[in-house]
Short mmCIF file of C-alpha atoms in Angstrom, two decimals:
data_model
loop_
_atom_site.label_atom_id
_atom_site.label_comp_id
_atom_site.label_asym_id
_atom_site.label_seq_id
_atom_site.Cartn_x
_atom_site.Cartn_y
_atom_site.Cartn_z
CA MET A 1 -34.55 -10.54 4.86
CA LYS A 2 -31.59 -12.40 3.27
CA ASN A 3 -31.87 -13.74 -0.29
CA ILE A 4 -30.50 -17.12 -1.14
CA LEU A 5 -30.10 -18.33 -4.76
CA ILE A 6 -30.24 -22.10 -5.32
CA ILE A 7 -28.90 -23.28 -8.70
CA ASP A 8 -29.56 -27.02 -9.37
CA ASP A 9 -30.99 -28.92 -12.40
CA GLU A 10 -32.57 -31.61 -10.18
CA GLU A 11 -36.00 -30.08 -9.57
CA LYS A 12 -37.08 -32.31 -6.63
CA LEU A 13 -33.69 -31.85 -4.80
CA ARG A 14 -33.78 -28.11 -5.46
CA GLY A 15 -37.34 -27.87 -4.14
CA LEU A 16 -36.41 -29.85 -0.97
CA LEU A 17 -33.37 -27.61 -0.40
CA ALA A 18 -35.52 -24.48 -0.97
CA ARG A 19 -38.07 -25.65 1.68
CA ILE A 20 -35.25 -26.25 4.21
CA VAL A 21 -33.77 -22.78 3.66
CA LYS A 22 -37.13 -21.10 3.68
CA SER A 23 -37.88 -22.72 7.06
CA GLU A 24 -35.00 -20.69 8.49
CA GLY A 25 -36.73 -17.46 7.47
CA PHE A 26 -34.78 -16.68 4.27
CA ASP A 27 -36.14 -15.70 0.82
CA VAL A 28 -35.18 -18.22 -1.80
CA ILE A 29 -34.82 -17.76 -5.54
CA GLU A 30 -34.52 -20.85 -7.71
CA ALA A 31 -32.71 -21.59 -11.06
CA GLY A 32 -32.22 -24.72 -13.09
CA ASP A 33 -29.01 -23.84 -14.91
CA LEU A 34 -26.13 -21.40 -14.86
CA LYS A 35 -27.47 -19.04 -17.50
CA SER A 36 -30.82 -18.44 -15.75
CA GLY A 37 -28.96 -18.40 -12.40
CA PHE A 38 -26.73 -15.57 -13.46
CA LYS A 39 -29.70 -13.55 -14.80
CA LYS A 40 -31.48 -13.94 -11.46
CA LEU A 41 -28.25 -12.91 -9.76
CA GLU A 42 -28.18 -9.73 -11.85
CA ALA A 43 -31.84 -8.97 -11.18
CA ASN A 44 -31.83 -9.58 -7.36
CA ASP A 45 -29.74 -8.57 -4.37
CA ILE A 46 -28.37 -12.03 -3.55
CA ASP A 47 -26.40 -12.75 -0.35
CA VAL A 48 -25.38 -16.41 -0.77
CA ILE A 49 -25.59 -18.98 -3.62
CA LEU A 50 -25.99 -22.69 -3.19
CA CYS A 51 -24.79 -24.08 -6.60
CA ASP A 52 -24.58 -27.58 -8.00
CA VAL A 53 -21.16 -28.42 -9.66
CA LYS A 54 -22.53 -30.50 -12.58
CA LEU A 55 -25.15 -28.54 -14.57
CA PRO A 56 -26.54 -28.85 -18.11
CA ASP A 57 -24.73 -25.71 -19.33
CA GLY A 58 -21.49 -25.84 -17.48
CA ASN A 59 -19.47 -26.53 -14.41
CA GLY A 60 -20.14 -24.71 -11.09
CA VAL A 61 -16.44 -24.48 -10.22
CA ASP A 62 -15.71 -22.62 -13.39
CA PHE A 63 -18.86 -20.55 -13.04
CA LEU A 64 -17.59 -19.47 -9.64
CA GLU A 65 -14.94 -17.20 -11.21
CA LYS A 66 -17.52 -15.31 -13.20
CA ILE A 67 -19.66 -14.79 -10.09
CA LYS A 68 -16.69 -13.51 -8.00
CA SER A 69 -15.51 -11.16 -10.75
CA ASN A 70 -18.93 -9.60 -11.04
CA PHE A 71 -20.34 -9.89 -7.56
CA PRO A 72 -17.32 -10.15 -5.17
CA LEU A 73 -19.41 -9.75 -1.98
CA VAL A 74 -21.60 -12.78 -2.84
CA GLU A 75 -20.63 -15.99 -1.02
CA VAL A 76 -20.95 -19.28 -2.91
CA ILE A 77 -21.34 -22.86 -1.46
CA LEU A 78 -20.84 -25.54 -4.09
CA LEU A 79 -22.77 -28.82 -3.92
CA THR A 80 -21.68 -32.02 -5.66
CA ALA A 81 -22.89 -35.58 -5.86
CA PHE A 82 -19.31 -36.92 -6.12
CA GLY A 83 -16.71 -35.29 -3.98
CA LYS A 84 -13.35 -34.94 -5.80
CA ILE A 85 -10.37 -33.45 -3.94
CA ALA A 86 -9.12 -31.77 -7.10
CA ASP A 87 -12.53 -30.03 -7.61
CA GLY A 88 -12.65 -28.99 -3.99
CA VAL A 89 -9.21 -27.48 -4.07
CA GLN A 90 -9.94 -25.55 -7.27
CA ALA A 91 -13.33 -24.39 -5.92
CA MET A 92 -11.56 -22.83 -2.89
CA LYS A 93 -8.98 -21.21 -5.13
CA ASN A 94 -11.75 -19.70 -7.22
CA GLY A 95 -13.32 -18.22 -4.10
CA ALA A 96 -15.92 -20.66 -2.90
CA PHE A 97 -16.95 -20.27 0.73
CA ASP A 98 -17.12 -24.07 0.96
CA TYR A 99 -17.52 -27.25 -1.07
CA ILE A 100 -19.80 -30.09 0.26
CA VAL A 101 -21.16 -33.44 -0.87
CA LYS A 102 -24.86 -33.92 -1.36
CA GLY A 103 -26.41 -36.42 0.98
CA ASP A 104 -23.30 -36.91 3.15
CA ASP A 105 -23.08 -33.23 4.21
CA ASN A 106 -26.77 -32.26 4.28
CA ASP A 107 -26.67 -31.47 7.97
CA LYS A 108 -23.85 -28.95 7.28
CA ILE A 109 -25.84 -26.80 4.83
CA ILE A 110 -27.74 -24.59 7.28
CA PRO A 111 -24.82 -23.95 9.65
CA LEU A 112 -22.56 -23.20 6.61
CA LEU A 113 -25.31 -20.92 5.23
CA TYR A 114 -25.32 -18.80 8.46
CA LYS A 115 -21.43 -18.57 8.38
CA ALA A 116 -21.46 -17.57 4.72
CA LEU A 117 -24.15 -14.90 5.48
CA GLU A 118 -22.02 -13.60 8.40
CA LYS A 119 -18.99 -13.25 6.11
CA SER A 120 -21.05 -11.54 3.38
CA GLU A 121 -22.53 -9.06 5.90
CA LEU A 122 -19.11 -8.26 7.32
CA GLN A 123 -17.68 -7.60 3.79
CA LYS A 124 -20.57 -5.30 3.03
CA LYS A 125 -19.92 -3.36 6.26
CA VAL A 126 -16.21 -3.04 5.47
CA GLN A 127 -17.09 -1.84 1.96
CA LYS A 128 -19.47 0.85 3.38
CA LEU A 129 -16.79 1.95 5.83
CA GLU A 130 -14.21 2.19 3.17
CA LYS A 131 -16.55 4.22 1.01
CA ARG A 132 -17.23 6.60 3.94
CA ILE A 133 -13.57 7.05 4.48
CA SER A 134 -12.97 7.54 0.78
CA ASP A 135 -15.78 10.10 0.57
CA LYS A 136 -14.44 11.88 3.69
CA TYR A 137 -11.00 12.27 2.24
CA SER A 138 -11.84 12.93 -1.47
CA PHE A 139 -10.66 16.16 -3.14
CA ASP A 140 -14.33 17.18 -3.43
CA THR A 141 -14.52 17.49 0.36
CA ILE A 142 -11.72 20.03 0.63
CA ILE A 143 -13.59 23.24 1.20
CA GLY A 144 -12.70 26.45 -0.54
CA LYS A 145 -13.15 28.41 -3.76
CA SER A 146 -10.04 30.58 -3.93
CA LYS A 147 -7.78 30.34 -7.01
CA ALA A 148 -4.79 29.53 -4.77
CA LEU A 149 -6.59 26.47 -3.26
CA GLU A 150 -7.86 25.34 -6.70
CA GLN A 151 -4.23 25.40 -7.97
CA VAL A 152 -3.05 23.31 -5.02
CA ILE A 153 -5.89 20.73 -5.49
CA ASP A 154 -5.09 20.45 -9.24
CA LEU A 155 -1.43 19.67 -8.45
CA ALA A 156 -2.43 17.16 -5.81
CA LYS A 157 -4.89 15.39 -8.18
CA LYS A 158 -2.13 15.02 -10.82
CA VAL A 159 0.50 13.57 -8.42
CA ALA A 160 -2.06 11.26 -6.75
CA LYS A 161 -2.23 9.05 -9.80
CA THR A 162 1.51 8.38 -9.68
CA ASP A 163 3.63 6.61 -6.99
CA SER A 164 5.96 9.56 -6.48
CA THR A 165 7.08 10.85 -3.10
CA VAL A 166 5.22 14.06 -2.16
CA LEU A 167 6.39 16.90 0.16
CA LEU A 168 3.57 18.98 1.58
CA THR A 169 4.78 22.29 2.93
CA GLY A 170 2.92 25.12 4.64
CA GLU A 171 2.19 26.62 8.01
CA THR A 172 0.72 24.64 10.91
CA GLY A 173 -3.01 24.15 10.56
CA THR A 174 -3.29 24.57 6.87
CA GLY A 175 -4.64 21.01 6.33
CA LYS A 176 -1.57 19.03 5.21
CA GLU A 177 -2.86 15.73 6.55
CA VAL A 178 -6.25 16.28 4.80
CA PHE A 179 -4.34 16.58 1.53
CA ALA A 180 -2.19 13.55 2.28
CA GLN A 181 -5.29 11.47 2.92
CA ALA A 182 -6.92 12.76 -0.28
CA ILE A 183 -3.81 11.87 -2.32
CA HIS A 184 -3.84 8.36 -0.91
CA GLU A 185 -7.60 7.86 -1.50
CA ASN A 186 -7.17 8.95 -5.13
CA SER A 187 -4.06 6.82 -5.79
CA THR A 188 -3.58 3.24 -6.97
CA ARG A 189 -2.98 2.28 -3.41
CA VAL A 190 -6.55 3.14 -2.26
CA GLY A 191 -7.93 0.38 -0.05
CA LYS A 192 -4.50 -0.33 1.41
CA SER A 193 -3.15 1.06 4.69
CA PHE A 194 -2.70 4.82 5.27
CA VAL A 195 -0.36 5.11 8.23
CA ALA A 196 0.37 8.50 9.80
CA LEU A 197 3.18 9.31 12.19
CA ASN A 198 4.02 12.71 13.68
CA CYS A 199 7.81 12.94 13.97
CA SER A 200 7.69 15.76 16.47
CA THR A 201 5.77 13.70 19.10
CA PHE A 202 8.46 11.24 20.15
CA SER A 203 12.03 11.15 21.42
CA LYS A 204 14.69 9.79 19.02
CA GLU A 205 14.66 6.25 20.53
CA ILE A 206 10.90 5.95 20.55
CA LEU A 207 10.51 7.43 17.06
CA GLU A 208 13.03 4.88 15.69
CA SER A 209 11.04 2.05 17.31
CA GLU A 210 7.72 3.44 15.98
CA LEU A 211 9.11 3.79 12.47
CA PHE A 212 11.20 0.63 12.11
CA GLY A 213 9.68 -1.70 14.76
CA HIS A 214 11.74 -3.58 17.27
CA LYS A 215 12.64 -7.17 18.39
CA GLN A 216 11.75 -8.48 21.92
CA GLY A 217 14.56 -7.47 24.28
CA ALA A 218 15.98 -4.73 22.06
CA PHE A 219 15.83 -2.31 24.92
CA THR A 220 14.32 -2.00 28.42
CA GLY A 221 10.59 -2.38 28.05
CA ALA A 222 10.66 -4.22 24.73
CA LEU A 223 8.71 -7.18 26.06
CA LYS A 224 7.67 -8.50 22.67
CA ASP A 225 8.23 -7.96 18.94
CA LYS A 226 6.58 -4.84 17.57
CA LYS A 227 5.80 -3.96 13.95
CA GLY A 228 6.92 -0.48 12.88
CA PHE A 229 4.90 1.95 10.81
CA ILE A 230 7.06 1.13 7.77
CA GLU A 231 5.93 -2.47 7.92
CA GLU A 232 2.30 -1.45 8.55
CA ALA A 233 2.38 0.75 5.49
CA ASN A 234 3.48 -2.09 3.16
CA GLY A 235 1.39 -1.81 -0.01
CA GLY A 236 -0.12 1.51 1.13
CA THR A 237 1.00 5.00 2.12
CA LEU A 238 3.19 6.25 4.91
CA PHE A 239 2.55 9.84 6.00
CA LEU A 240 5.36 11.40 8.05
CA ASP A 241 4.17 14.66 9.49
CA GLU A 242 6.59 17.33 10.74
CA ILE A 243 9.44 15.45 9.10
CA GLY A 244 11.69 18.41 9.76
CA GLU A 245 11.75 17.33 13.44
CA MET A 246 13.31 13.94 12.64
CA PRO A 247 16.79 13.45 14.22
CA ILE A 248 19.52 13.62 11.63
CA ASP A 249 20.79 10.10 12.27
CA LEU A 250 17.25 8.66 11.71
CA GLN A 251 17.14 10.69 8.47
CA ALA A 252 19.93 8.47 7.11
CA LYS A 253 18.09 5.30 7.98
CA LEU A 254 14.89 6.61 6.39
CA LEU A 255 16.87 7.57 3.18
CA ARG A 256 18.12 3.98 2.86
CA VAL A 257 14.56 2.63 3.13
CA LEU A 258 13.43 5.04 0.36
CA GLU A 259 16.19 4.01 -1.90
CA THR A 260 16.09 0.24 -1.34
CA ASN A 261 12.72 -0.50 0.29
CA GLU A 262 14.73 -2.47 2.91
CA TYR A 263 15.09 -1.80 6.66
CA ILE A 264 16.21 -3.53 9.89
CA PRO A 265 14.00 -3.37 13.04
CA VAL A 266 15.70 -2.19 16.22
CA GLY A 267 17.58 -5.07 17.84
CA ASP A 268 17.25 -7.28 14.81
CA THR A 269 19.78 -8.49 12.29
CA THR A 270 17.40 -9.62 9.57
CA THR A 271 16.62 -7.22 6.67
CA LYS A 272 12.90 -6.79 5.92
CA LYS A 273 11.23 -5.20 2.86
CA SER A 274 8.36 -2.79 2.57
CA ASN A 275 6.81 -1.30 -0.54
CA PHE A 276 5.07 1.94 0.44
CA ARG A 277 4.47 5.42 -0.93
CA LEU A 278 5.78 8.24 1.18
CA ILE A 279 4.03 11.50 1.74
CA ALA A 280 5.90 13.92 4.05
CA ALA A 281 4.90 17.23 5.53
CA THR A 282 6.66 20.10 7.28
CA ASN A 283 6.09 23.71 8.28
CA ARG A 284 9.87 24.32 8.15
CA ASP A 285 12.06 25.49 5.29
CA LEU A 286 13.93 22.25 4.56
CA LYS A 287 15.86 23.76 1.70
CA THR A 288 17.46 26.34 3.96
CA GLU A 289 17.98 23.81 6.70
CA SER A 290 19.69 21.41 4.26
CA GLU A 291 21.99 24.27 3.17
CA ASN A 292 22.73 25.00 6.86
CA HIS A 293 23.35 21.23 7.46
CA THR A 294 20.55 20.92 10.02
CA PHE A 295 18.65 18.62 7.66
CA ARG A 296 20.27 16.06 5.41
CA SER A 297 20.41 17.54 1.91
CA ASP A 298 20.35 14.06 0.26
CA LEU A 299 17.04 13.27 2.02
CA TYR A 300 15.69 16.73 1.17
CA PHE A 301 16.26 16.09 -2.51
CA ARG A 302 14.78 12.58 -2.20
CA LEU A 303 11.63 14.06 -0.52
CA ASN A 304 11.32 17.03 -2.79
CA ILE A 305 10.43 15.06 -5.94
CA PHE A 306 7.07 16.83 -5.92
CA GLU A 307 6.45 19.62 -3.49
CA ILE A 308 3.00 21.10 -2.89
CA LYS A 309 2.92 24.36 -0.96
CA ILE A 310 -0.38 24.79 0.83
CA PRO A 311 -1.16 28.54 1.19
CA PRO A 312 -2.05 29.99 4.66
CA LEU A 313 -5.64 30.98 5.23
CA ARG A 314 -4.85 34.77 5.21
CA GLU A 315 -3.83 34.37 1.54
CA ARG A 316 -7.07 32.77 0.58
CA ILE A 317 -9.76 35.03 2.14
CA LYS A 318 -12.42 33.68 -0.22
CA ASP A 319 -12.26 30.33 1.52
CA ILE A 320 -13.20 31.72 5.00
CA SER A 321 -16.93 32.04 4.18
CA PRO A 322 -17.46 28.41 2.92
CA LEU A 323 -15.27 27.07 5.71
CA THR A 324 -17.30 29.00 8.24
CA SER A 325 -20.57 27.72 6.94
CA TYR A 326 -19.22 24.16 7.01
CA PHE A 327 -17.94 24.35 10.60
CA VAL A 328 -21.15 26.12 11.79
CA LYS A 329 -23.23 23.22 10.42
CA GLN A 330 -20.91 20.68 11.86
CA PHE A 331 -20.79 22.11 15.43
CA SER A 332 -24.58 23.00 15.39
CA GLU A 333 -25.21 19.28 14.92
CA LYS A 334 -22.67 18.30 17.43
CA THR A 335 -24.20 20.55 20.09
CA ASN A 336 -27.80 19.72 19.10
CA LYS A 337 -28.52 23.30 18.07
CA LYS A 338 -30.72 24.41 15.23
CA GLN A 339 -28.67 25.65 12.32
CA LEU A 340 -27.35 29.08 13.39
CA GLN A 341 -27.43 32.12 11.03
CA ILE A 342 -24.18 33.90 10.32
CA SER A 343 -24.32 37.66 10.48
CA LEU A 344 -22.43 39.87 8.05
CA ASP A 345 -20.37 41.55 10.93
CA PHE A 346 -19.39 38.08 12.16
CA LEU A 347 -18.00 37.08 8.75
CA GLN A 348 -16.34 40.42 8.22
CA LYS A 349 -14.39 40.11 11.42
CA LEU A 350 -13.28 36.59 10.43
CA GLU A 351 -12.16 37.77 6.99
CA ALA A 352 -10.21 40.72 8.46
CA TYR A 353 -8.26 38.50 10.92
CA HIS A 354 -4.69 37.35 10.10
CA TRP A 355 -5.20 33.68 11.24
CA PRO A 356 -1.78 32.59 12.59
CA GLY A 357 -3.33 29.16 13.34
CA ASN A 358 -4.95 28.87 9.89
CA VAL A 359 -7.89 26.51 9.32
CA ARG A 360 -7.33 24.70 12.61
CA GLU A 361 -7.72 28.02 14.49
CA LEU A 362 -10.83 28.95 12.46
CA LYS A 363 -12.40 25.60 13.34
CA ASN A 364 -11.77 26.05 17.07
CA ILE A 365 -13.15 29.59 17.02
CA ILE A 366 -16.24 28.52 15.19
CA GLU A 367 -16.85 25.71 17.80
CA ARG A 368 -16.51 28.25 20.65
CA SER A 369 -18.84 30.70 18.89
CA VAL A 370 -21.54 28.10 18.23
CA ILE A 371 -21.52 27.17 21.96
CA LEU A 372 -21.94 30.81 22.93
CA ALA A 373 -24.53 31.85 20.36
CA ASP A 374 -28.35 31.46 20.57
CA GLU A 375 -29.77 31.89 17.14
CA ILE A 376 -27.43 34.26 15.24
CA LEU A 377 -23.63 34.30 15.16
CA THR A 378 -22.60 37.91 15.71
CA GLN A 379 -19.20 39.44 16.41
CA ASP A 380 -20.08 39.57 20.18
CA VAL A 381 -19.39 35.84 20.44
CA LEU A 382 -15.88 36.07 18.92
CA PRO A 383 -12.74 36.23 21.06
CA TYR A 384 -11.58 39.63 22.19
CA GLU A 385 -8.56 39.81 19.81
CA ILE A 386 -10.79 39.19 16.75
CA GLN A 387 -13.52 41.54 17.92
CA HIS A 388 -11.12 44.42 18.56
CA GLN A 389 -8.60 43.89 15.84
CA GLN A 390 -7.50 47.03 13.98
CA ASP A 391 -9.78 47.42 10.95
CA ASN A 392 -7.60 48.22 7.90
CA SER A 393 -10.27 47.19 5.38
CA ASN A 394 -11.28 50.83 4.55
CA LYS A 395 -7.79 52.35 4.75
CA SER A 396 -5.98 52.86 1.51
CA MET A 397 -2.38 51.68 1.22
CA SER A 398 0.37 54.20 1.51
CA ALA A 399 1.79 55.14 -1.88
CA PHE A 400 5.24 54.51 -0.47
CA SER A 401 4.47 51.07 1.02
CA MET A 402 6.00 47.91 -0.63
CA GLN A 403 2.44 46.45 -0.90
CA SER A 404 1.27 49.49 -2.88
CA ILE A 405 4.29 49.23 -5.32
CA GLU A 406 3.74 45.44 -5.69
CA LYS A 407 0.09 45.81 -6.44
CA LEU A 408 0.72 48.60 -8.96
CA HIS A 409 3.44 46.49 -10.69
CA ILE A 410 1.23 43.35 -10.94
CA GLN A 411 -1.55 45.51 -12.40
CA LYS A 412 0.86 46.99 -14.98
CA VAL A 413 2.11 43.53 -16.08
CA LEU A 414 -1.45 42.21 -16.23
CA ASN A 415 -2.45 45.10 -18.50
CA TYR A 416 0.65 44.44 -20.66
CA THR A 417 -0.28 40.75 -21.10
CA LYS A 418 -3.99 41.73 -21.64
CA GLY A 419 -5.03 39.65 -18.67
CA ASN A 420 -2.99 36.52 -19.50
CA LYS A 421 -2.24 35.26 -15.99
CA ALA A 422 0.24 32.51 -17.03
CA GLU A 423 2.28 35.01 -19.04
CA THR A 424 2.02 37.46 -16.19
CA ALA A 425 3.33 34.99 -13.73
CA ARG A 426 6.21 34.15 -16.15
CA LEU A 427 7.19 37.81 -16.56
CA LEU A 428 7.03 38.40 -12.80
CA GLU A 429 9.12 35.22 -12.31
CA ILE A 430 6.74 33.83 -9.77
CA GLY A 431 4.45 30.74 -9.63
CA ILE A 432 0.94 30.88 -11.04
CA ALA A 433 -0.42 29.93 -7.56
CA THR A 434 1.58 32.85 -5.98
CA LEU A 435 0.06 35.22 -8.63
CA TYR A 436 -3.48 34.12 -7.79
CA ARG A 437 -2.78 34.65 -4.07
CA LYS A 438 -1.59 38.17 -4.83
CA LEU A 439 -4.66 38.88 -6.97
CA ASP A 440 -6.88 37.75 -4.10
CA GLU A 441 -4.95 39.70 -1.51
CA TYR A 442 -4.95 42.96 -3.48
CA THR A 443 -8.45 42.38 -4.95
CA ILE A 444 -7.15 42.80 -8.48
CA GLN A 445 -9.70 41.71 -11.08
#
């Protein structure tokens, strides 16, 4: 049932209007002035307001601004006894759905009411969808409890509030796009476009067209003008995945856009502008590549304003258990199975594996395991290479191995600093996130 609020000081006219609206099956709430109308708006879930312009305690056109600032999804149709063009123009500027004259436009009220309700309903659906997307990509949904992951999330939260370019580095499958989405959803550009383009997917010519757009006739097959991802991202965020795969001559064009916010579509001569925030990702060592002149050094320094290194799954073993539980629940629902139990041997095999494909590989293996399992996930449903991997968990490290020496040295420095991890990282000349990864890896308390 939709709720319609009618604000009018003429009791007979308000009552007549209420009966007409009720006959359409709507619930009607009445008010005789702006003050009582706003109180009823606060107390009830109102969809559309029919409001007189001239009221004892104010003007409906001015009141409209207050309604829209407090209840932006509520649509307002203004009613007036004397239609003035200036009032009508101002009403529309203030956010009115429409502005009609009493008596002359009575037959328009019900059709307008349905149109206003349709718009209000659509806006509510969009808001719910945006909230679901925001919830899906919030930092709270990034699963894991390792110190290494916590450090990365903390960095991402800090940079999200700025408009700085971010470079996400790490192996394939570590979740770089998830972090990019979370940064966008926690930035000042939330609600604007998040446009993602994988630079490794296209040839140079197609990538240039996808990025900058093109004019009709720019090349064979360009049958009409096409917007590029840079234009689509205007006001929002452009995520360029696998940016290390971008051809070097396109890198120069991208650098110009980053420095001037200006670009020229393929086959065009007119300069366009786009204000976007760039988040780039790569699994390659761009610093080394820039030194070897296989990646432009000027673009690398422009991208590397704020680098976030996402650690591989093998360096955050503590995250495997919560990730496994999450994926088991997800795929149990997807395959219409009752929530499966996870056996200890299943989890131990997962935690002992080296995970070259990282979180993406874990997700795929859990999906396969859920399909094969009946009630309990045991190691028997895991792929052969995970079931029969060499078990080093109970073997002590050789006293002569580099790992043994590194573990002993870290332990000595920790003892020297009396457990102060920040000071330990400084003395070891490594990042604090790297130290936490080493502590997890060597199970140093």
